[in-house]
mmCIF file of C-alpha atoms in Angstrom:
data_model
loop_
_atom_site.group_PDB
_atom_site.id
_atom_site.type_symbol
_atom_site.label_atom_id
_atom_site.label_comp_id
_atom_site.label_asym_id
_atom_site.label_seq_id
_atom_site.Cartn_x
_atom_site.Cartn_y
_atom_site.Cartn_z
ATOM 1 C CA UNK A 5 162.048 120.459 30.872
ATOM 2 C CA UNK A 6 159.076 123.065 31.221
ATOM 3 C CA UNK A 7 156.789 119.955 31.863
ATOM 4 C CA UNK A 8 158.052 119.394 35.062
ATOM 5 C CA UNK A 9 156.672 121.757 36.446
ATOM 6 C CA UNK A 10 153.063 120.265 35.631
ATOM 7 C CA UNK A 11 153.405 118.343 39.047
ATOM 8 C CA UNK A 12 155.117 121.382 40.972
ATOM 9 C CA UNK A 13 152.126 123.924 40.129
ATOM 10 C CA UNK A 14 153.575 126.564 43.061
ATOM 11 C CA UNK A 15 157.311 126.464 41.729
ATOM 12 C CA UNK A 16 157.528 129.620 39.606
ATOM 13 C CA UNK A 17 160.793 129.571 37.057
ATOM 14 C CA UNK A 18 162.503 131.876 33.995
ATOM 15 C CA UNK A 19 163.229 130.474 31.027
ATOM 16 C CA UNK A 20 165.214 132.255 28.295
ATOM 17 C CA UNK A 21 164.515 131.503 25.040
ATOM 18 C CA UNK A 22 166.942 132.771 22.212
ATOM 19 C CA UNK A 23 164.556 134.002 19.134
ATOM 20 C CA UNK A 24 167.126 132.350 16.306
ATOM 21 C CA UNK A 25 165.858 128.987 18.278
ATOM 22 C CA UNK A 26 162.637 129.594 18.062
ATOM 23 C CA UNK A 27 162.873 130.484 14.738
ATOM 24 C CA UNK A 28 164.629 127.020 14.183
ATOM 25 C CA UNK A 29 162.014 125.056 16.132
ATOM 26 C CA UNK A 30 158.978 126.615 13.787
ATOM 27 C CA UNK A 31 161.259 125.771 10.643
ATOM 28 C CA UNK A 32 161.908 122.327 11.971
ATOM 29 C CA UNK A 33 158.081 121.761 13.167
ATOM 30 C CA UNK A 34 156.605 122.783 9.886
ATOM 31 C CA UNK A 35 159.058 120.819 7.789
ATOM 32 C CA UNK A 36 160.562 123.446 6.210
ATOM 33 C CA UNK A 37 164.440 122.547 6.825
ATOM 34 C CA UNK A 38 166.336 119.543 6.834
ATOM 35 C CA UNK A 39 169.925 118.943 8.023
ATOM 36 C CA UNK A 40 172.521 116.969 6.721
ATOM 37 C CA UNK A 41 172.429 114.219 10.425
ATOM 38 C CA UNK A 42 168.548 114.116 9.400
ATOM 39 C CA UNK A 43 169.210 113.883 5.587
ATOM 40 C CA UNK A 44 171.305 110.750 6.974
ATOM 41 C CA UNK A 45 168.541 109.463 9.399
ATOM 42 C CA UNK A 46 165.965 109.225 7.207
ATOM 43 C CA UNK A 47 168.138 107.799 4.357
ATOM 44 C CA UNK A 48 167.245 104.148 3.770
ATOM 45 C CA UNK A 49 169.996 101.498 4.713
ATOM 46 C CA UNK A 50 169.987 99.739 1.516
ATOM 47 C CA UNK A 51 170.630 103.302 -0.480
ATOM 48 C CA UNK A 52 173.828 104.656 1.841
ATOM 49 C CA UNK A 53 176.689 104.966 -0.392
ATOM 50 C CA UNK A 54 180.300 104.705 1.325
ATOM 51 C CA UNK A 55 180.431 108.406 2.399
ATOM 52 C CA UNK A 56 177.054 108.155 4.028
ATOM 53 C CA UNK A 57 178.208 105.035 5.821
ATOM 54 C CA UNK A 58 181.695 106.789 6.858
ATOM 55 C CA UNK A 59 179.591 109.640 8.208
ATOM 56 C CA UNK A 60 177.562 107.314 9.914
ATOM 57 C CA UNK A 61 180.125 105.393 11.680
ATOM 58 C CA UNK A 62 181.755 108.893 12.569
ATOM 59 C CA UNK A 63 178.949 110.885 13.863
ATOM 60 C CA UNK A 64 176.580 108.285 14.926
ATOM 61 C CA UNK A 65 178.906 106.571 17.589
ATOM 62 C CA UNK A 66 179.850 109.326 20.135
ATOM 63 C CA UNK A 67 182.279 107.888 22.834
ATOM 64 C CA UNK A 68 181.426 107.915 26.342
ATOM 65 C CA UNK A 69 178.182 109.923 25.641
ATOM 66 C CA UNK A 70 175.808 109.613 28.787
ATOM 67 C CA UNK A 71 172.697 108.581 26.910
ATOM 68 C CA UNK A 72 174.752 105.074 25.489
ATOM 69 C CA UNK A 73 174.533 103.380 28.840
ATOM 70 C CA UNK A 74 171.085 102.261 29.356
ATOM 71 C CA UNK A 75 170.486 100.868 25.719
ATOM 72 C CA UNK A 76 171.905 97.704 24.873
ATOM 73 C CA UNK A 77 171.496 97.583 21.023
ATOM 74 C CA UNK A 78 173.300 100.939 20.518
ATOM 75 C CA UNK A 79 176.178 100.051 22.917
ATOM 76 C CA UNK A 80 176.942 96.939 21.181
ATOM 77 C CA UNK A 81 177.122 99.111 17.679
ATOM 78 C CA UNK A 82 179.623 101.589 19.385
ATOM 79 C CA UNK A 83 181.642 98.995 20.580
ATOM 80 C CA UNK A 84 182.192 97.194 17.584
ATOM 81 C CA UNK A 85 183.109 100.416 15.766
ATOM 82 C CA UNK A 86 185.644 100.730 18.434
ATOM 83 C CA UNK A 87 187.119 97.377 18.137
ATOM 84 C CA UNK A 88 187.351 98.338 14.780
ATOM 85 C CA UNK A 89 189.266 101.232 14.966
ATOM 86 C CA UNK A 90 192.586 100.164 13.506
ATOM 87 C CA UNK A 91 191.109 99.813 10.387
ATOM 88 C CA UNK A 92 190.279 102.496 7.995
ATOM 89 C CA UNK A 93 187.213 103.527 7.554
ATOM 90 C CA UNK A 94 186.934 102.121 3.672
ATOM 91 C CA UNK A 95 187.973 98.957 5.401
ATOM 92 C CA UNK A 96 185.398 99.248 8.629
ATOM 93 C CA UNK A 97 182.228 100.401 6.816
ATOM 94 C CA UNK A 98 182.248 96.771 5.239
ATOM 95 C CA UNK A 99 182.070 95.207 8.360
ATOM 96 C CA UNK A 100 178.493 96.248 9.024
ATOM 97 C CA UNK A 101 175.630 95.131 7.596
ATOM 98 C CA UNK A 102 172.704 96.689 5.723
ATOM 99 C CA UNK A 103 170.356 96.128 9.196
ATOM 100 C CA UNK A 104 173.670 97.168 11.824
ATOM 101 C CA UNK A 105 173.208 100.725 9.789
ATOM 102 C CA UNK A 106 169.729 101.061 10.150
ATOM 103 C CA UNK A 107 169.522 100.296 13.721
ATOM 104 C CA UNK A 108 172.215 102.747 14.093
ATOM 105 C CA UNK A 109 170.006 105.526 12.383
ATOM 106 C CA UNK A 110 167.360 104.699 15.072
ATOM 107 C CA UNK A 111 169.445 104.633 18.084
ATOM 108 C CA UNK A 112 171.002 107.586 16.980
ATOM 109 C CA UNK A 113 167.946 109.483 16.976
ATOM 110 C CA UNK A 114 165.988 107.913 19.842
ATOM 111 C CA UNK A 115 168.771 108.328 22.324
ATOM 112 C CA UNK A 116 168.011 111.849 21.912
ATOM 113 C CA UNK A 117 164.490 111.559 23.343
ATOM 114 C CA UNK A 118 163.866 112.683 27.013
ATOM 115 C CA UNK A 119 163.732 109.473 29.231
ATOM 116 C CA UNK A 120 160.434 110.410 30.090
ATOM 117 C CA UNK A 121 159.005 110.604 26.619
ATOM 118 C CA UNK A 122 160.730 107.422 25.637
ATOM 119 C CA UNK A 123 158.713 106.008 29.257
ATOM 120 C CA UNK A 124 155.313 107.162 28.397
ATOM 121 C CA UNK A 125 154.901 107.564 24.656
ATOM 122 C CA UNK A 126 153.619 104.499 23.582
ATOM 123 C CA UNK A 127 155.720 104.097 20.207
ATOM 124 C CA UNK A 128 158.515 105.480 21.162
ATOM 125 C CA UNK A 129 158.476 102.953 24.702
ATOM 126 C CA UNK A 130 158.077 99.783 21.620
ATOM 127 C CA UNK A 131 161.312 100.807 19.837
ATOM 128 C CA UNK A 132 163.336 100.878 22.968
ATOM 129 C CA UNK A 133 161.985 97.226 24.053
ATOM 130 C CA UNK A 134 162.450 96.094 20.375
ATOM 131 C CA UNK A 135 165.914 97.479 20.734
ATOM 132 C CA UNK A 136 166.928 95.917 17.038
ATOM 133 C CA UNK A 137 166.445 94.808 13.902
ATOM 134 C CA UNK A 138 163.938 98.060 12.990
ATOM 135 C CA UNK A 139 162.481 98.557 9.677
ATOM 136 C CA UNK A 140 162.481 101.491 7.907
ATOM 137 C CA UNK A 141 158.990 102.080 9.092
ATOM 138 C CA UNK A 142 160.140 102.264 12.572
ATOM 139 C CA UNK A 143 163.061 104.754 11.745
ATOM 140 C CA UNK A 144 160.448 106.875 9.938
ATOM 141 C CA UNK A 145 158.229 107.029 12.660
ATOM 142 C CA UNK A 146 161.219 108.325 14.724
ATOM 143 C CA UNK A 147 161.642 110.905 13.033
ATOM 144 C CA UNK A 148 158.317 112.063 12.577
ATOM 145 C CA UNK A 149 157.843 111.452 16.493
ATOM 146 C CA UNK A 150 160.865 114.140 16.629
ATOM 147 C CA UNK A 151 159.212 116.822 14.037
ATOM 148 C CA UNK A 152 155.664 116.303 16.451
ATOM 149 C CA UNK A 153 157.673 116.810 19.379
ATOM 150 C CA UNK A 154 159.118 120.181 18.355
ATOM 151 C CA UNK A 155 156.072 121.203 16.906
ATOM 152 C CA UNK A 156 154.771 121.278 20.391
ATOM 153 C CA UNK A 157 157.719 122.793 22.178
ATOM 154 C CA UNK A 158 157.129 126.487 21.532
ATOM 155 C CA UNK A 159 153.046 126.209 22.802
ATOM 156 C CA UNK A 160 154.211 124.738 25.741
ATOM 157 C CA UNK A 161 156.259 127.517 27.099
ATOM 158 C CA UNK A 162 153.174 129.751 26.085
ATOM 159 C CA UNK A 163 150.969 127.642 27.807
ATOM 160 C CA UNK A 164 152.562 127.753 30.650
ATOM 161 C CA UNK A 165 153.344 131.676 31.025
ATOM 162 C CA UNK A 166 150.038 132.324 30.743
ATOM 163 C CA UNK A 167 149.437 130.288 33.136
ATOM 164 C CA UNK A 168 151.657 132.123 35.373
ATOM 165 C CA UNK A 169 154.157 129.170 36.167
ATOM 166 C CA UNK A 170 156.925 130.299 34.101
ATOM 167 C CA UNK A 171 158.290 133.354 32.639
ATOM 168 C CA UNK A 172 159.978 133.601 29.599
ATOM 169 C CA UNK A 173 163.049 135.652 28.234
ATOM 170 C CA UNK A 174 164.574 136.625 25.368
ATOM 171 C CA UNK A 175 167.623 137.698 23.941
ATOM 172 C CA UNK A 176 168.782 140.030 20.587
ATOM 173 C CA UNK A 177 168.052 137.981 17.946
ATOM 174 C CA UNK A 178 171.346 135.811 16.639
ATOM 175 C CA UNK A 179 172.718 136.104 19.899
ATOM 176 C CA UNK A 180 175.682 138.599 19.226
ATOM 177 C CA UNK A 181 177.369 139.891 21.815
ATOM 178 C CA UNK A 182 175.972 143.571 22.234
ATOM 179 C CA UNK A 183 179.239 145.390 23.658
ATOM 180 C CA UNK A 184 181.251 144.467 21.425
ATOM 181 C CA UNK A 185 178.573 145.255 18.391
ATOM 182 C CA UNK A 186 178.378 148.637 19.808
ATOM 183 C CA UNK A 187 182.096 149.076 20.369
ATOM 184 C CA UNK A 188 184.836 146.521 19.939
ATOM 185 C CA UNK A 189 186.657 149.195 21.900
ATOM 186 C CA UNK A 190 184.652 148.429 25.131
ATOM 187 C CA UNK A 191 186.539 145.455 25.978
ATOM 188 C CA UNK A 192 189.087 147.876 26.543
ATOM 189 C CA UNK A 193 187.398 148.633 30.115
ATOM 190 C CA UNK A 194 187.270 144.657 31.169
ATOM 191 C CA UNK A 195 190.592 144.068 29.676
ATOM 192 C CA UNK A 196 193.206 146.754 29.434
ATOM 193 C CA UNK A 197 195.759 144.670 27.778
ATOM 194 C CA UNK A 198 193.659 142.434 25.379
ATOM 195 C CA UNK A 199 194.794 142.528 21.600
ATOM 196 C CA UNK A 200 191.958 144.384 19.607
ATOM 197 C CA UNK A 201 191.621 145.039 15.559
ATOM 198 C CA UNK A 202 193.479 147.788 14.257
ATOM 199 C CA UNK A 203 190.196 149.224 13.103
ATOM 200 C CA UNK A 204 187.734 149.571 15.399
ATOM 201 C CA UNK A 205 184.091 147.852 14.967
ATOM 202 C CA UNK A 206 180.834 150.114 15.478
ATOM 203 C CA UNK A 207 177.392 148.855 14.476
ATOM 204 C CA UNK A 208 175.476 149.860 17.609
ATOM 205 C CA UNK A 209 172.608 150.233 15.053
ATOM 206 C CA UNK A 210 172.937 146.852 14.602
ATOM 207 C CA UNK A 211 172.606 145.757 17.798
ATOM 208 C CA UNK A 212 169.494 147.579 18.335
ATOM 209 C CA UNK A 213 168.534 145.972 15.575
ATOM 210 C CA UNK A 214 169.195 142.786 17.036
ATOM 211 C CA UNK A 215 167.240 143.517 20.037
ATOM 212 C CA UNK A 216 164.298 144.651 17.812
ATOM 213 C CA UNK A 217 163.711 141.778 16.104
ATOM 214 C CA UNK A 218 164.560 139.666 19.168
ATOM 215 C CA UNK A 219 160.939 141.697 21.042
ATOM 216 C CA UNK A 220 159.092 141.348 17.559
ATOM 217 C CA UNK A 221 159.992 137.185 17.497
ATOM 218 C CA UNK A 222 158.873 136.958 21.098
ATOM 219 C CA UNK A 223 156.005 138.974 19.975
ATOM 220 C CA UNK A 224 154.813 136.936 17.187
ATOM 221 C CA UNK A 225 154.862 133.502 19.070
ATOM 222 C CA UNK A 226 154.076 133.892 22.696
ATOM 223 C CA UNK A 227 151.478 136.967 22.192
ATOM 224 C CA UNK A 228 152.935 139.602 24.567
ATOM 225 C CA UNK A 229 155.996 141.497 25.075
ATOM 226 C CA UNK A 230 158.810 140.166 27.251
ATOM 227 C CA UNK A 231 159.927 141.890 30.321
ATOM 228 C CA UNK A 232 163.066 140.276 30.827
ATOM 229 C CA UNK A 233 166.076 140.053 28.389
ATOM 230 C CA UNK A 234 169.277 137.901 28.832
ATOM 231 C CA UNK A 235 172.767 139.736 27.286
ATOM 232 C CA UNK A 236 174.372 137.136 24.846
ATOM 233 C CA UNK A 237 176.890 135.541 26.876
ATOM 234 C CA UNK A 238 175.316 137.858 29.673
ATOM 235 C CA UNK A 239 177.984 140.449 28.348
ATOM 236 C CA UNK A 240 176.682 144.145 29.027
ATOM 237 C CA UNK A 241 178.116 147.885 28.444
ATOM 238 C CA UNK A 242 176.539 151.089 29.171
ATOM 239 C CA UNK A 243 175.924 151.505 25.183
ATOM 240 C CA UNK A 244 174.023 147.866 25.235
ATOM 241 C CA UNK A 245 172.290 148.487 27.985
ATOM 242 C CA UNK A 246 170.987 151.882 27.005
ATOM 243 C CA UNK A 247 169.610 150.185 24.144
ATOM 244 C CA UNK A 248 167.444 147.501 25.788
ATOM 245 C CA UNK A 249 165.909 150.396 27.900
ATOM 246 C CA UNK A 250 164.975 152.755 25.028
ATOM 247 C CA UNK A 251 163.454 149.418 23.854
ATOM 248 C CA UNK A 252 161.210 148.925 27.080
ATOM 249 C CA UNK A 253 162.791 145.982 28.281
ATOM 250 C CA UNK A 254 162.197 146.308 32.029
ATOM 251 C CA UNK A 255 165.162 144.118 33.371
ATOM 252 C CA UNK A 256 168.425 141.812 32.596
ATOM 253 C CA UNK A 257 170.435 139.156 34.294
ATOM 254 C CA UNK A 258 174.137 139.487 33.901
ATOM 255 C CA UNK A 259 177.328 137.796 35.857
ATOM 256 C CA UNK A 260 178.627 138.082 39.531
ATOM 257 C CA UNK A 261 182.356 139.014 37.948
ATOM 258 C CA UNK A 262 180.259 141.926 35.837
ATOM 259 C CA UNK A 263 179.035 143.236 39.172
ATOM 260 C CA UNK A 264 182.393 142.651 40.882
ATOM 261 C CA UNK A 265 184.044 145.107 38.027
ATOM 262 C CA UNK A 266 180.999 147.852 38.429
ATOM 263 C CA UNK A 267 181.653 148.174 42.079
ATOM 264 C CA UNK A 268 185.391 148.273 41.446
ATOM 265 C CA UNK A 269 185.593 145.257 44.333
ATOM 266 C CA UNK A 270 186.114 141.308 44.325
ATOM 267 C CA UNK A 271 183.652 138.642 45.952
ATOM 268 C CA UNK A 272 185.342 136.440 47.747
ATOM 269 C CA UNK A 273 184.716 133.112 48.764
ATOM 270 C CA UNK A 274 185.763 130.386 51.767
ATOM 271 C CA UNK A 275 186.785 126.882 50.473
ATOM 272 C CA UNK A 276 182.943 125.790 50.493
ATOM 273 C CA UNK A 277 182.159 128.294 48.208
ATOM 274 C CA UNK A 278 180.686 130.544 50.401
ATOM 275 C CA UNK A 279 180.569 134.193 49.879
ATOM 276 C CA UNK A 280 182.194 136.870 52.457
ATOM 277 C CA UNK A 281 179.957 139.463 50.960
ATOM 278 C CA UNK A 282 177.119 137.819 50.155
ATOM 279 C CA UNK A 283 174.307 140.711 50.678
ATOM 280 C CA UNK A 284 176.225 142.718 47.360
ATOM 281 C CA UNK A 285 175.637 139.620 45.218
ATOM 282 C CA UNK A 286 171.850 138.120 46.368
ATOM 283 C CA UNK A 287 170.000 141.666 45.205
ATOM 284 C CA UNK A 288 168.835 143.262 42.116
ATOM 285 C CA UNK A 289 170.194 146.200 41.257
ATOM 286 C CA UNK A 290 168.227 149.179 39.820
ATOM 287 C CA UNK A 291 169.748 151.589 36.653
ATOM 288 C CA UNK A 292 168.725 154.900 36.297
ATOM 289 C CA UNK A 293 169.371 156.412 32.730
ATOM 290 C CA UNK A 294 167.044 160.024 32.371
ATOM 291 C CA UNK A 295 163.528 158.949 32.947
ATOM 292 C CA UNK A 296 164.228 155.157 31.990
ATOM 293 C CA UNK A 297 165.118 152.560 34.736
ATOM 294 C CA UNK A 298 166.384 149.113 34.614
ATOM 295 C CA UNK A 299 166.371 146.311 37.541
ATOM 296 C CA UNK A 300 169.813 143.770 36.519
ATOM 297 C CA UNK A 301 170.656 140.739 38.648
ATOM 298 C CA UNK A 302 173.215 138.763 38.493
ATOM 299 C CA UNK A 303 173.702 135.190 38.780
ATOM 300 C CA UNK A 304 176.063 133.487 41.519
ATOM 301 C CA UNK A 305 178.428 132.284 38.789
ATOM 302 C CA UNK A 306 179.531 129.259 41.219
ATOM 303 C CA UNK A 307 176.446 127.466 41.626
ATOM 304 C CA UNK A 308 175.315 127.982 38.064
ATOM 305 C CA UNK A 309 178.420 126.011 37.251
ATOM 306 C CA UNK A 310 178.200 123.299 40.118
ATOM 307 C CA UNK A 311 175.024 122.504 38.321
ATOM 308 C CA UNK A 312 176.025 123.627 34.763
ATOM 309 C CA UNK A 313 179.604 120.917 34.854
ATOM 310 C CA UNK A 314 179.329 118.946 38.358
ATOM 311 C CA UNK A 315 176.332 117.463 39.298
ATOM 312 C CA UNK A 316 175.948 115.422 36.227
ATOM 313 C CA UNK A 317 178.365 113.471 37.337
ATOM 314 C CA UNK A 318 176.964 112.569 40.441
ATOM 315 C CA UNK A 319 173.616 110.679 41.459
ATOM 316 C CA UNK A 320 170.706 113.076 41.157
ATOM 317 C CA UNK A 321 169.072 113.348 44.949
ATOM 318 C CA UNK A 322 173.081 113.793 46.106
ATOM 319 C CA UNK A 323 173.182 116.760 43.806
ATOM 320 C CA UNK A 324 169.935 117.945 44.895
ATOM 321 C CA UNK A 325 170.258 117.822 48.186
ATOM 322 C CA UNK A 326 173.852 119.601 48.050
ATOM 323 C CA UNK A 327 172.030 122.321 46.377
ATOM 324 C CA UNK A 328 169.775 122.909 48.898
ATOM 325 C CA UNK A 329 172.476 122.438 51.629
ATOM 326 C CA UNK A 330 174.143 125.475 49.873
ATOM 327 C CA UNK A 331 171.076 127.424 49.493
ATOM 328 C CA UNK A 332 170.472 127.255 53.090
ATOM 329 C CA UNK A 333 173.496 128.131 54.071
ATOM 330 C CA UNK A 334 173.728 131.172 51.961
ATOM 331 C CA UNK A 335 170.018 132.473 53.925
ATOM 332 C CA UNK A 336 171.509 131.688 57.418
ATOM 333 C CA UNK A 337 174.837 133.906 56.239
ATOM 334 C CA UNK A 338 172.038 136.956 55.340
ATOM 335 C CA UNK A 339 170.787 136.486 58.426
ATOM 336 C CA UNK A 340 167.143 137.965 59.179
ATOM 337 C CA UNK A 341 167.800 140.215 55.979
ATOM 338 C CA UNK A 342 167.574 136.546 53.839
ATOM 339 C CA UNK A 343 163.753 138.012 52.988
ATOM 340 C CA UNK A 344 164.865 141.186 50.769
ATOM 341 C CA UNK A 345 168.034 138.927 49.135
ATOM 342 C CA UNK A 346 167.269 136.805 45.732
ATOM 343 C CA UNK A 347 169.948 134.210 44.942
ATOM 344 C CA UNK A 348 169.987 133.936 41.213
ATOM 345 C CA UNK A 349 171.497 130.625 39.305
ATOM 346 C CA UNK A 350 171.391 130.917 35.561
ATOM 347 C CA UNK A 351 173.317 129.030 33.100
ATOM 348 C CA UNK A 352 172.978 127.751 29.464
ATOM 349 C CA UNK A 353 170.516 124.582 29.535
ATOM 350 C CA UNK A 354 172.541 122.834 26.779
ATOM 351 C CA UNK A 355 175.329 121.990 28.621
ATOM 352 C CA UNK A 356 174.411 120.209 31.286
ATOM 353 C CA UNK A 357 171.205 118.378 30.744
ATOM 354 C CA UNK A 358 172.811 115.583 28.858
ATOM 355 C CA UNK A 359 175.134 114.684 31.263
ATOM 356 C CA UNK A 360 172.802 114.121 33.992
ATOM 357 C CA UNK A 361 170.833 110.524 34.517
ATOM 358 C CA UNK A 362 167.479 110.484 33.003
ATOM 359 C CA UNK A 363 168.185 114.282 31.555
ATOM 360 C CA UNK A 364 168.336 115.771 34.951
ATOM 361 C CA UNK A 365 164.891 114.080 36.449
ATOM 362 C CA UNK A 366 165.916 113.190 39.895
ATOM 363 C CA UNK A 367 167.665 115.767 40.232
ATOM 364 C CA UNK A 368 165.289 118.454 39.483
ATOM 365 C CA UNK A 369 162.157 116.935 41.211
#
């Protein structure tokens, strides 16, 4: 996705990477760790035993996944599975053959490939056009096309922060959710009647610990310190939040319905989506804690989600233009205060991205 913004040079964007993933990514890219759906790529046809085969059949045919459309081959394997399905599977693995499994592994894996990659990489553009009957040098070369691929994601995001186009995020390290870490009592505050453990749960030394090793990953692979920091699930408490500031983080991004809680108000909106109070929402917020300070923002929690669970299901320029429809509307409701408001849309990029044509291209260009 950061590539994009190769042919948008003036566009400046955040990115959040989480510092398990990027621990994952360096495992992945060095070869280190295998999974069991690559143990099962990379497996050759004529070795799969009936359980790999059942697996295959079970994991390697998703229903109604976005990325089956455009390729013929792997639609035609899907739908035969399907037309299969009163059988068992001990009874439906034997109606595929040897070469039907192997193409399967393929398709599998290089329906996973961004649509541009699988336009411009040269190998990767002959497997699609082949579209069957692939050997098991062609399924190996998949896979190794993956392992390159993620060997180059990390560099790219340093690339391009120091480059200025991007800045990048982090989060505490496995992604726990730092309230509750601290105090399993705090959800108390959110949710007076919510059923909570008998015993209560308090590691907040944990969750520093967390956050430490989060700074120290970001450290070690993109050669600075981050500025920003993005709550797990964007979940905050005064306890969590104390603890990013005594560990120099210099600002968060949390939720609108956080914000709506702090100021002990609700932010309401027309049946457009528009705000009534939009000038509390479109600002960051400074924290004073003793000699420490902390800029938050928070994200408007409806557009995050139009683009987060709606506009994948509609044609990319429509959604776009939508957007920006909304956007404008939102600076002609601020009035000739739009210049001091920021309108903040942030939302977990695995949910969306595969639902959209082309992995979100027309839309986001």
């Amino acid at each position: 996705m950061v590539t994009i913004l190769e042919d948008y040079p003036h566009i400046k964007q955040t990115f959040n990477l989480v510092p398990s993933l990027v621990d994952q990514l360096n495992q992945y890219a060095k070869g280190d760790v295998k999974d069991y759906y690559l143990e099962m790529s990379a497996k050759p046809a004529h070795e799969l035993t009936a359980l790999d085969k059942t697996f295959l059949l079970s994991r390697f045919c998703p229903e109604g996944w976005q990325r089956i459309g455009p390729y013929k081959r792997y639609k035609e394997l899907i739908l035969k599975k399907e037309a299969l399905g009163s059988k068992s599977y001990p009874e439906m693995i034997q109606e595929f053959s040897e070469e039907e499994y192997r193409d399967l592994q393929v398709w599998f894996n290089l329906a996973w490939f961004d649509s541009l990659l699988l336009e411009k990489d040269n190998f990767l553009k002959e497997c699609v056009e082949k579209g069957r009957h692939f050997t098991e040098m062609d399924k190996i070369g998949v896979i190794e096309k993956q392992r390159a691929l993620v060997e180059e994601v990390v560099p790219a995001y340093r690339r391009f922060q120091e480059e200025g186009t991007i800045e990048i995020t982090t989060s505490p390290f496995y992604h726990p959710i730092m309230p509750l870490l601290c105090d399993s009592e705090v959800a108390l505050e959110a949710l007076p009647d919510v059923n909570l453990p008998s015993f209560p749960f308090r590691y907040p030394e944990d969750a520093r610990k967390q956050v430490e090793m989060g700074l120290e990953c970001y450290r070690q692979n993109f050669g600075r310190s981050p500025r920003g920091m993005w709550p797990p699930e964007q979940a905050v408490s005064e306890e969590a939040v104390r603890i990013m500031m005594e560990s120099g983080v210099e600002w968060i991004i949390s939720d609108e319905e956080v914000l709506a809680n702090s100021l002990g108000t609700k932010f309401v909106r027309d049946r457009q989506g528009n705000l009534q109070n939009p000038e509390d929402l479109y600002r960051a917020y400074q924290l004073q804690r003793g000699d420490r300070e902390l800029k938050i923002i928070f994200r408007d929690h409806f557009l995050s989600d139009l683009i987060g669970f709606v506009y994948g299901s509609k044609p990319g320029r429509q959604a776009a233009e939508e957007l920006h429809g909304r956007l404008k509307a939102i600076k002609a409701s601020l009035g000739d205060r739009a210049e001091r408001h920021l309108v903040t849309i942030a939302l977990d990029g695995e949910n969306c991205w595969e639902h959209y044509d082309r992995d979100g291209y027309e839309f986001l260009t």
